[in-house]
PDB file of C-alpha atoms and ligand atoms in Angstrom:
ATOM      1  CA  MET K1186       6.101 209.320 -53.546  1.00 47.00           C
ATOM      2  CA  ASN K1187       3.850 207.175 -51.401  1.00 48.00           C
ATOM      3  CA  ALA K1188       4.591 205.875 -47.910  1.00 50.00           C
ATOM      4  CA  ALA K1189       5.915 202.514 -49.103  1.00 46.00           C
ATOM      5  CA  HIS K1190       8.283 204.172 -51.539  1.00 44.00           C
ATOM      6  CA  ALA K1191       9.525 206.659 -49.000  1.00 47.00           C
ATOM      7  CA  ARG K1192      10.134 203.859 -46.520  1.00 46.00           C
ATOM      8  CA  LEU K1193      12.032 201.828 -49.099  1.00 39.00           C
ATOM      9  CA  TRP K1194      14.228 204.772 -50.032  1.00 43.00           C
ATOM     10  CA  ASN K1195      14.959 205.323 -46.369  1.00 45.00           C
ATOM     11  CA  LEU K1196      15.720 201.666 -45.726  1.00 39.00           C
ATOM     12  CA  LEU K1197      18.124 201.655 -48.617  1.00 38.00           C
ATOM     13  CA  GLY K1198      19.796 204.682 -47.107  1.00 38.00           C
ATOM     14  CA  LEU K1199      19.104 206.620 -50.279  1.00 40.00           C
ATOM     15  CA  GLY K1200      16.914 209.391 -49.266  1.00 42.00           C
ATOM     16  CA  PRO K1201      15.197 211.536 -49.019  1.00 42.00           C
ATOM     17  CA  LEU K1202      16.958 214.562 -50.363  1.00 37.00           C
ATOM     18  CA  TRP K1203      14.418 217.182 -49.462  1.00 37.00           C
ATOM     19  CA  THR K1204      15.838 220.396 -50.755  1.00 32.00           C
ATOM     20  CA  GLU K1205      15.885 223.499 -48.672  1.00 32.00           C
ATOM     21  CA  ARG K1206      12.988 225.739 -49.585  1.00 35.00           C
ATOM     22  CA  ALA K1207      11.435 228.958 -48.502  1.00 34.00           C
ATOM     23  CA  ALA K1208       9.047 228.559 -45.579  1.00 35.00           C
ATOM     24  CA  ALA K1209       5.917 226.743 -46.624  1.00 36.00           C
ATOM     25  CA  THR K1210       3.058 228.947 -47.693  1.00 36.00           C
ATOM     26  CA  ALA K1211      -0.508 228.011 -46.912  1.00 37.00           C
ATOM     27  CA  GLY K1212      -2.092 225.712 -49.447  1.00 38.00           C
ATOM     28  CA  ARG K1213       1.144 224.644 -51.060  1.00 44.00           C
ATOM     29  CA  PHE K1214       3.176 221.538 -50.478  1.00 53.00           C
ATOM     30  CA  ASP K1215       5.385 219.336 -52.505  1.00 53.00           C
ATOM     31  CA  ALA K1216       4.415 215.725 -52.083  1.00 45.00           C
ATOM     32  CA  GLN K1217       6.649 214.949 -55.042  1.00 43.00           C
ATOM     33  CA  ALA K1218       9.830 216.122 -53.324  1.00 51.00           C
ATOM     34  CA  THR K1219      12.053 213.244 -54.334  1.00 37.00           C
ATOM     35  CA  PRO K1220      15.527 212.000 -53.565  1.00 36.00           C
ATOM     36  CA  GLU K1221      16.504 213.002 -57.086  1.00 30.00           C
ATOM     37  CA  ALA K1222      16.094 216.642 -56.178  1.00 40.00           C
ATOM     38  CA  ALA K1223      19.275 218.664 -55.736  1.00 45.00           C
ATOM     39  CA  GLY K1224      20.871 219.000 -52.315  1.00 66.00           C
ATOM     40  CA  ALA K1225      22.787 216.988 -49.725  1.00 80.00           C
ATOM     41  CA  PRO K1226      21.148 213.775 -48.557  1.00 94.00           C
ATOM     42  CA  VAL K1227      19.476 214.030 -45.167  1.00 97.00           C
ATOM     43  CA  GLY K1228      21.692 211.180 -43.975  1.00 95.00           C
ATOM     44  CA  ARG K1229      24.811 213.336 -44.449  1.00 96.00           C
ATOM     45  CA  MET K1230      23.570 216.640 -43.073  1.00 97.00           C
ATOM     46  CA  ASN K1231      25.013 218.266 -39.979  1.00 97.00           C
ATOM     47  CA  TRP K1232      22.750 219.681 -37.270  1.00 98.00           C
ATOM     48  CA  ASP K1233      22.404 223.127 -38.786  1.00 97.00           C
ATOM     49  CA  GLU K1234      21.734 221.860 -42.301  1.00 97.00           C
ATOM     50  CA  LEU K1235      19.173 219.441 -40.948  1.00 98.00           C
ATOM     51  CA  GLU K1236      17.404 222.119 -38.934  1.00 98.00           C
ATOM     52  CA  ARG K1237      17.323 224.490 -41.920  1.00 98.00           C
ATOM     53  CA  ASN K1238      15.854 221.764 -44.089  1.00 98.00           C
ATOM     54  CA  VAL K1239      13.121 221.014 -41.602  1.00 98.00           C
ATOM     55  CA  THR K1240      12.289 224.725 -41.328  1.00 98.00           C
ATOM     56  CA  GLY K1241      11.678 224.918 -45.066  1.00 98.00           C
ATOM     57  CA  CYS K1242      10.280 221.419 -45.555  1.00 98.00           C
ATOM     58  CA  THR K1243       7.207 220.930 -47.717  1.00 98.00           C
ATOM     59  CA  ALA K1244       7.537 217.183 -48.204  1.00 98.00           C
ATOM     60  CA  CYS K1245       4.156 216.252 -46.742  1.00 98.00           C
ATOM     61  CA  GLY K1246       0.746 217.843 -46.341  1.00 98.00           C
ATOM     62  CA  LEU K1247       1.326 218.758 -42.705  1.00 98.00           C
ATOM     63  CA  CYS K1248       3.306 221.787 -43.882  1.00 98.00           C
ATOM     64  CA  LYS K1249       0.024 223.415 -44.922  1.00 97.00           C
ATOM     65  CA  GLY K1250      -1.394 223.803 -41.449  1.00 97.00           C
ATOM     66  CA  ARG K1251       1.701 224.580 -39.431  1.00 98.00           C
ATOM     67  CA  THR K1252       2.671 227.901 -37.907  1.00 98.00           C
ATOM     68  CA  ARG K1253       6.230 226.804 -37.130  1.00 98.00           C
ATOM     69  CA  THR K1254       8.165 223.603 -37.532  1.00 98.00           C
ATOM     70  CA  VAL K1255       9.234 221.974 -34.265  1.00 98.00           C
ATOM     71  CA  PHE K1256      12.708 220.583 -34.742  1.00 98.00           C
ATOM     72  CA  GLY K1257      13.808 219.578 -31.247  1.00 98.00           C
ATOM     73  CA  VAL K1258      15.192 221.011 -28.032  1.00 98.00           C
ATOM     74  CA  GLY K1259      18.010 220.278 -25.636  1.00 97.00           C
ATOM     75  CA  SER K1260      21.752 220.049 -25.682  1.00 96.00           C
ATOM     76  CA  ARG K1261      23.178 218.304 -28.731  1.00 96.00           C
ATOM     77  CA  ASP K1262      25.606 216.647 -26.320  1.00 95.00           C
ATOM     78  CA  SER K1263      22.795 214.939 -24.406  1.00 96.00           C
ATOM     79  CA  GLU K1264      23.186 211.243 -23.771  1.00 97.00           C
ATOM     80  CA  TRP K1265      19.447 210.812 -23.304  1.00 97.00           C
ATOM     81  CA  MET K1266      16.857 211.242 -26.028  1.00 98.00           C
ATOM     82  CA  VAL K1267      13.095 211.455 -25.650  1.00 98.00           C
ATOM     83  CA  ILE K1268      10.851 211.025 -28.682  1.00 98.00           C
ATOM     84  CA  GLY K1269       7.209 212.094 -28.800  1.00 98.00           C
ATOM     85  CA  GLU K1270       4.585 212.107 -31.499  1.00 98.00           C
ATOM     86  CA  GLY K1271       4.206 215.543 -33.022  1.00 98.00           C
ATOM     87  CA  PRO K1272       3.603 219.169 -32.091  1.00 98.00           C
ATOM     88  CA  GLY K1273       0.318 220.258 -30.541  1.00 97.00           C
ATOM     89  CA  ALA K1274      -1.161 223.755 -30.634  1.00 97.00           C
ATOM     90  CA  GLU K1275       1.272 225.382 -28.225  1.00 98.00           C
ATOM     91  CA  GLU K1276       4.298 223.676 -29.704  1.00 98.00           C
ATOM     92  CA  ASP K1277       3.209 224.826 -33.167  1.00 98.00           C
ATOM     93  CA  LEU K1278       3.079 228.440 -31.954  1.00 98.00           C
ATOM     94  CA  ARG K1279       6.367 228.345 -30.057  1.00 98.00           C
ATOM     95  CA  GLY K1280       8.411 226.047 -32.273  1.00 98.00           C
ATOM     96  CA  GLU K1281       9.505 223.926 -29.304  1.00 98.00           C
ATOM     97  CA  PRO K1282       8.417 220.381 -28.372  1.00 98.00           C
ATOM     98  CA  PHE K1283       6.426 219.581 -25.252  1.00 98.00           C
ATOM     99  CA  VAL K1284       5.664 223.077 -23.988  1.00 98.00           C
ATOM    100  CA  GLY K1285       1.935 222.553 -23.315  1.00 96.00           C
ATOM    101  CA  GLN K1286       0.251 220.755 -20.442  1.00 96.00           C
ATOM    102  CA  ALA K1287       1.660 217.341 -21.403  1.00 97.00           C
ATOM    103  CA  GLY K1288       5.072 218.974 -21.700  1.00 97.00           C
ATOM    104  CA  ARG K1289       4.912 220.366 -18.199  1.00 97.00           C
ATOM    105  CA  LEU K1290       4.110 216.896 -16.907  1.00 96.00           C
ATOM    106  CA  LEU K1291       6.991 215.470 -18.946  1.00 97.00           C
ATOM    107  CA  ASP K1292       9.388 218.064 -17.515  1.00 96.00           C
ATOM    108  CA  SER K1293       8.387 217.232 -13.960  1.00 95.00           C
ATOM    109  CA  ILE K1294       8.788 213.482 -14.551  1.00 95.00           C
ATOM    110  CA  LEU K1295      12.191 214.057 -16.155  1.00 96.00           C
ATOM    111  CA  ALA K1296      13.270 216.393 -13.361  1.00 95.00           C
ATOM    112  CA  ALA K1297      12.347 213.763 -10.775  1.00 93.00           C
ATOM    113  CA  ALA K1298      14.677 211.420 -12.655  1.00 93.00           C
ATOM    114  CA  GLY K1299      17.460 214.032 -12.634  1.00 94.00           C
ATOM    115  CA  LEU K1300      16.996 214.948 -16.293  1.00 95.00           C
ATOM    116  CA  GLY K1301      16.165 218.187 -18.068  1.00 95.00           C
ATOM    117  CA  ARG K1302      16.026 219.910 -21.447  1.00 95.00           C
ATOM    118  CA  SER K1303      18.013 222.962 -20.355  1.00 90.00           C
ATOM    119  CA  ALA K1304      21.298 223.390 -18.557  1.00 77.00           C
ATOM    120  CA  SER K1305      19.833 223.367 -15.067  1.00 78.00           C
ATOM    121  CA  GLY K1306      21.936 221.039 -13.006  1.00 72.00           C
ATOM    122  CA  HIS K1307      20.128 218.069 -14.520  1.00 84.00           C
ATOM    123  CA  ALA K1308      21.654 215.629 -16.976  1.00 90.00           C
ATOM    124  CA  GLY K1309      20.730 216.785 -20.468  1.00 95.00           C
ATOM    125  CA  VAL K1310      17.932 215.309 -22.560  1.00 97.00           C
ATOM    126  CA  TYR K1311      17.336 216.013 -26.219  1.00 98.00           C
ATOM    127  CA  ILE K1312      13.619 216.001 -27.052  1.00 98.00           C
ATOM    128  CA  ALA K1313      12.160 215.599 -30.537  1.00 98.00           C
ATOM    129  CA  ASN K1314       9.027 214.291 -32.229  1.00 98.00           C
ATOM    130  CA  VAL K1315       8.311 211.806 -34.993  1.00 98.00           C
ATOM    131  CA  VAL K1316       6.701 214.538 -37.127  1.00 98.00           C
ATOM    132  CA  LYS K1317       7.929 218.121 -37.073  1.00 98.00           C
ATOM    133  CA  CYS K1318       4.685 219.825 -38.102  1.00 98.00           C
ATOM    134  CA  ARG K1319       1.389 219.855 -36.220  1.00 98.00           C
ATOM    135  CA  PRO K1320      -1.264 217.426 -37.460  1.00 98.00           C
ATOM    136  CA  PRO K1321      -4.552 219.328 -37.781  1.00 97.00           C
ATOM    137  CA  GLY K1322      -6.769 219.079 -34.723  1.00 95.00           C
ATOM    138  CA  ASN K1323      -4.062 217.005 -32.989  1.00 92.00           C
ATOM    139  CA  ARG K1324      -4.995 213.889 -34.950  1.00 97.00           C
ATOM    140  CA  ASN K1325      -2.371 211.143 -35.163  1.00 97.00           C
ATOM    141  CA  PRO K1326       0.022 211.579 -38.072  1.00 98.00           C
ATOM    142  CA  GLU K1327      -0.806 209.406 -41.093  1.00 97.00           C
ATOM    143  CA  PRO K1328       1.655 206.676 -42.127  1.00 96.00           C
ATOM    144  CA  ASP K1329       2.753 208.616 -45.221  1.00 97.00           C
ATOM    145  CA  GLU K1330       3.433 211.725 -43.110  1.00 98.00           C
ATOM    146  CA  VAL K1331       5.510 209.651 -40.694  1.00 98.00           C
ATOM    147  CA  ALA K1332       7.378 208.049 -43.588  1.00 97.00           C
ATOM    148  CA  HIS K1333       8.233 211.445 -45.078  1.00 98.00           C
ATOM    149  CA  CYS K1334       9.366 212.960 -41.801  1.00 98.00           C
ATOM    150  CA  GLU K1335      11.147 210.037 -40.160  1.00 97.00           C
ATOM    151  CA  PRO K1336      14.497 210.498 -41.964  1.00 97.00           C
ATOM    152  CA  TYR K1337      14.940 213.785 -40.114  1.00 98.00           C
ATOM    153  CA  LEU K1338      14.457 212.067 -36.772  1.00 98.00           C
ATOM    154  CA  ARG K1339      16.787 209.244 -37.772  1.00 97.00           C
ATOM    155  CA  ARG K1340      19.470 211.753 -38.676  1.00 98.00           C
ATOM    156  CA  GLN K1341      18.915 213.534 -35.356  1.00 98.00           C
ATOM    157  CA  ILE K1342      19.545 210.213 -33.605  1.00 98.00           C
ATOM    158  CA  GLU K1343      22.688 209.572 -35.680  1.00 97.00           C
ATOM    159  CA  LEU K1344      24.071 213.022 -34.888  1.00 97.00           C
ATOM    160  CA  LEU K1345      23.181 212.903 -31.191  1.00 97.00           C
ATOM    161  CA  ARG K1346      24.419 209.345 -30.583  1.00 96.00           C
ATOM    162  CA  PRO K1347      22.272 208.955 -27.444  1.00 97.00           C
ATOM    163  CA  ARG K1348      23.100 206.196 -24.990  1.00 97.00           C
ATOM    164  CA  ILE K1349      19.402 205.627 -24.425  1.00 98.00           C
ATOM    165  CA  ILE K1350      16.130 206.519 -26.118  1.00 98.00           C
ATOM    166  CA  LEU K1351      12.749 206.856 -24.468  1.00 98.00           C
ATOM    167  CA  LEU K1352       9.759 206.498 -26.803  1.00 98.00           C
ATOM    168  CA  LEU K1353       6.596 208.194 -25.566  1.00 98.00           C
ATOM    169  CA  GLY K1354       3.341 206.611 -26.686  1.00 98.00           C
ATOM    170  CA  ARG K1355       2.110 204.459 -29.468  1.00 97.00           C
ATOM    171  CA  VAL K1356       2.848 206.684 -32.457  1.00 97.00           C
ATOM    172  CA  ALA K1357       6.538 206.917 -31.528  1.00 98.00           C
ATOM    173  CA  ALA K1358       6.730 203.188 -30.771  1.00 98.00           C
ATOM    174  CA  GLN K1359       4.986 202.352 -34.022  1.00 96.00           C
ATOM    175  CA  ALA K1360       7.242 204.577 -36.097  1.00 97.00           C
ATOM    176  CA  MET K1361      10.537 203.584 -34.505  1.00 97.00           C
ATOM    177  CA  ILE K1362      10.010 199.923 -33.588  1.00 97.00           C
ATOM    178  CA  GLY K1363       7.600 199.169 -36.430  1.00 95.00           C
ATOM    179  CA  THR K1364       4.898 197.535 -34.347  1.00 94.00           C
ATOM    180  CA  ASP K1365       1.336 198.408 -33.492  1.00 92.00           C
ATOM    181  CA  ALA K1366       1.460 196.502 -30.207  1.00 96.00           C
ATOM    182  CA  SER K1367       0.065 198.245 -27.131  1.00 97.00           C
ATOM    183  CA  ILE K1368       2.289 200.273 -24.817  1.00 97.00           C
ATOM    184  CA  ALA K1369       1.363 197.844 -22.053  1.00 97.00           C
ATOM    185  CA  SER K1370       2.984 195.017 -23.995  1.00 97.00           C
ATOM    186  CA  LEU K1371       6.040 197.033 -25.115  1.00 98.00           C
ATOM    187  CA  ARG K1372       7.014 198.664 -21.824  1.00 97.00           C
ATOM    188  CA  GLY K1373       9.113 197.014 -19.120  1.00 96.00           C
ATOM    189  CA  ARG K1374      11.768 195.635 -21.456  1.00 96.00           C
ATOM    190  CA  VAL K1375      14.633 196.862 -23.580  1.00 98.00           C
ATOM    191  CA  HIS K1376      14.224 197.285 -27.330  1.00 98.00           C
ATOM    192  CA  ARG K1377      17.064 198.184 -29.691  1.00 97.00           C
ATOM    193  CA  LEU K1378      16.981 200.764 -32.450  1.00 97.00           C
ATOM    194  CA  GLU K1379      19.453 200.024 -35.211  1.00 96.00           C
ATOM    195  CA  ILE K1380      20.468 203.435 -36.486  1.00 93.00           C
ATOM    196  CA  GLY K1381      23.487 204.371 -38.560  1.00 83.00           C
ATOM    197  CA  GLY K1382      25.355 201.188 -37.738  1.00 88.00           C
ATOM    198  CA  SER K1383      24.780 201.231 -34.001  1.00 90.00           C
ATOM    199  CA  SER K1384      22.219 199.670 -31.755  1.00 95.00           C
ATOM    200  CA  VAL K1385      20.670 202.044 -29.221  1.00 97.00           C
ATOM    201  CA  PRO K1386      18.852 200.651 -26.165  1.00 98.00           C
ATOM    202  CA  THR K1387      15.303 201.933 -26.191  1.00 98.00           C
ATOM    203  CA  ILE K1388      12.535 201.980 -23.606  1.00 98.00           C
ATOM    204  CA  VAL K1389       8.860 202.480 -24.429  1.00 98.00           C
ATOM    205  CA  THR K1390       6.506 204.194 -22.018  1.00 98.00           C
ATOM    206  CA  TYR K1391       3.161 205.987 -21.896  1.00 98.00           C
ATOM    207  CA  HIS K1392       2.773 209.398 -23.500  1.00 98.00           C
ATOM    208  CA  PRO K1393       2.341 212.221 -20.949  1.00 98.00           C
ATOM    209  CA  ALA K1394      -0.947 213.292 -22.628  1.00 97.00           C
ATOM    210  CA  TYR K1395      -2.283 209.812 -21.833  1.00 97.00           C
ATOM    211  CA  LEU K1396      -0.970 210.131 -18.279  1.00 97.00           C
ATOM    212  CA  LEU K1397      -2.944 213.347 -17.802  1.00 96.00           C
ATOM    213  CA  ARG K1398      -6.082 211.258 -18.303  1.00 97.00           C
ATOM    214  CA  ASN K1399      -4.794 208.168 -16.445  1.00 96.00           C
ATOM    215  CA  LEU K1400      -2.819 209.431 -13.502  1.00 92.00           C
ATOM    216  CA  ALA K1401      -2.736 205.996 -11.911  1.00 93.00           C
ATOM    217  CA  ASP K1402      -0.296 204.888 -14.621  1.00 95.00           C
ATOM    218  CA  LYS K1403       2.277 207.449 -13.471  1.00 94.00           C
ATOM    219  CA  ALA K1404       3.876 204.757 -11.294  1.00 95.00           C
ATOM    220  CA  LYS K1405       4.458 202.652 -14.411  1.00 97.00           C
ATOM    221  CA  VAL K1406       6.191 205.550 -16.154  1.00 97.00           C
ATOM    222  CA  TRP K1407       8.344 205.990 -13.086  1.00 96.00           C
ATOM    223  CA  ALA K1408       9.260 202.288 -13.215  1.00 97.00           C
ATOM    224  CA  ASP K1409      10.110 202.680 -16.907  1.00 98.00           C
ATOM    225  CA  LEU K1410      12.415 205.592 -16.110  1.00 97.00           C
ATOM    226  CA  CYS K1411      14.121 203.525 -13.421  1.00 97.00           C
ATOM    227  CA  LEU K1412      14.641 200.752 -15.961  1.00 97.00           C
ATOM    228  CA  ALA K1413      16.014 203.333 -18.403  1.00 97.00           C
ATOM    229  CA  HIS K1414      18.482 204.509 -15.749  1.00 96.00           C
ATOM    230  CA  GLU K1415      19.673 200.954 -15.177  1.00 96.00           C
ATOM    231  CA  VAL K1416      20.156 200.394 -18.889  1.00 97.00           C
ATOM    232  CA  PHE K1417      21.829 203.791 -19.279  1.00 96.00           C
ATOM    233  CA  LYS K1418      24.458 202.900 -16.691  1.00 95.00           C
ATOM    234  CA  ARG K1419      25.454 199.863 -18.719  1.00 93.00           C
ATOM    235  CA  SER K1420      25.336 201.626 -22.095  1.00 92.00           C
ATOM    236  CA  GLU K1421      28.057 203.270 -24.100  1.00 87.00           C
ATOM    237  CA  ARG K1422      28.055 206.073 -26.584  1.00 86.00           C
ATOM    238  CA  SER K1423      28.556 204.974 -30.176  1.00 84.00           C
ATOM    239  CA  PRO K1424      31.521 206.436 -32.078  1.00 81.00           C
ATOM    240  CA  THR K1425      31.064 209.652 -34.078  1.00 74.00           C
ATOM    241  CA  ARG K1426      29.805 209.249 -37.616  1.00 60.00           C
TER     242      ARG K1426
HETATM  243  N1  URA I 852       2.911 215.805 -27.681  1.00 76.84           N
HETATM  244  C1  URA I 852       3.953 215.316 -28.381  1.00 76.84           C
HETATM  245  O1  URA I 852       4.005 214.140 -28.698  1.00 76.84           O
HETATM  246  N2  URA I 852       4.929 216.150 -28.715  1.00 76.84           N
HETATM  247  C2  URA I 852       4.914 217.438 -28.384  1.00 76.84           C
HETATM  248  O2  URA I 852       5.863 218.141 -28.727  1.00 76.84           O
HETATM  249  C3  URA I 852       3.821 217.925 -27.634  1.00 76.84           C
HETATM  250  C4  URA I 852       2.824 217.097 -27.301  1.00 76.84           C
HETATM  251 FE1  SF4 I 853       8.301 218.061 -43.746  1.00 76.84          FE
HETATM  252 FE2  SF4 I 853       7.973 216.575 -41.582  1.00 76.84          FE
HETATM  253 FE3  SF4 I 853       6.698 218.888 -41.755  1.00 76.84          FE
HETATM  254 FE4  SF4 I 853       5.957 216.843 -43.304  1.00 76.84          FE
HETATM  255  S1  SF4 I 853       5.833 216.933 -41.051  1.00 76.84           S
HETATM  256  S2  SF4 I 853       6.263 218.972 -43.972  1.00 76.84           S
HETATM  257  S3  SF4 I 853       7.937 215.841 -43.734  1.00 76.84           S
HETATM  258  S4  SF4 I 853       8.916 218.594 -41.639  1.00 76.84           S
END
């Protein structure tokens, strides 16, 4: 299935039905995993089923190079969600998002805003990536890899029902908002993600890996978090699905 097909299936709410498999073995992946395969549709899975499916997923070529899948971290009751691009080297080894240098910067920015991934006195944030397996050499994920993996993230959003989403960097903005506009032009305003029948306010900001190279833009990220807080206060949680 190519990227356009996968996207169409997803838009129609039909797929994909990646079946649960044994952990991927090097050199083997199943680009033909189709919605006709047996198993519950991703769009109806609960958290545990979804996580198990990701762990065994071989739907795109990224499974070949991974050490571990990186599903997501944080309380599943969190009202905030942060979405990055994909695992880097350290995340791939540990199976947790944003644990490298960029992750430490993210944690300190979130902490300054009273947010955190663990129960630590901060309001909870759930953190996930657009793709769950590490792209080789930290390249950007290809459109077909994003198309194959995105249903998992969409289901995570449906299950979490966040009151606000923060998209970090261009890959996340591109995948979720469907634009290749610059972060500079997307930040500073509220976007909406239409997911599972609800409309979630969404803020775009710079990726922490970019911030490590452009520290002067930290003030803009801070402003984006302040905007997110304002929007959060006015937002409501969507009903359970
Ligand atoms: N960058 C990301 O986008 N996600 C991670 O999990 C780590 C680095
Ligand atoms: Fe499956 Fe996503 Fe990993 Fe590709 S990146 S193998 S779609 S979990």
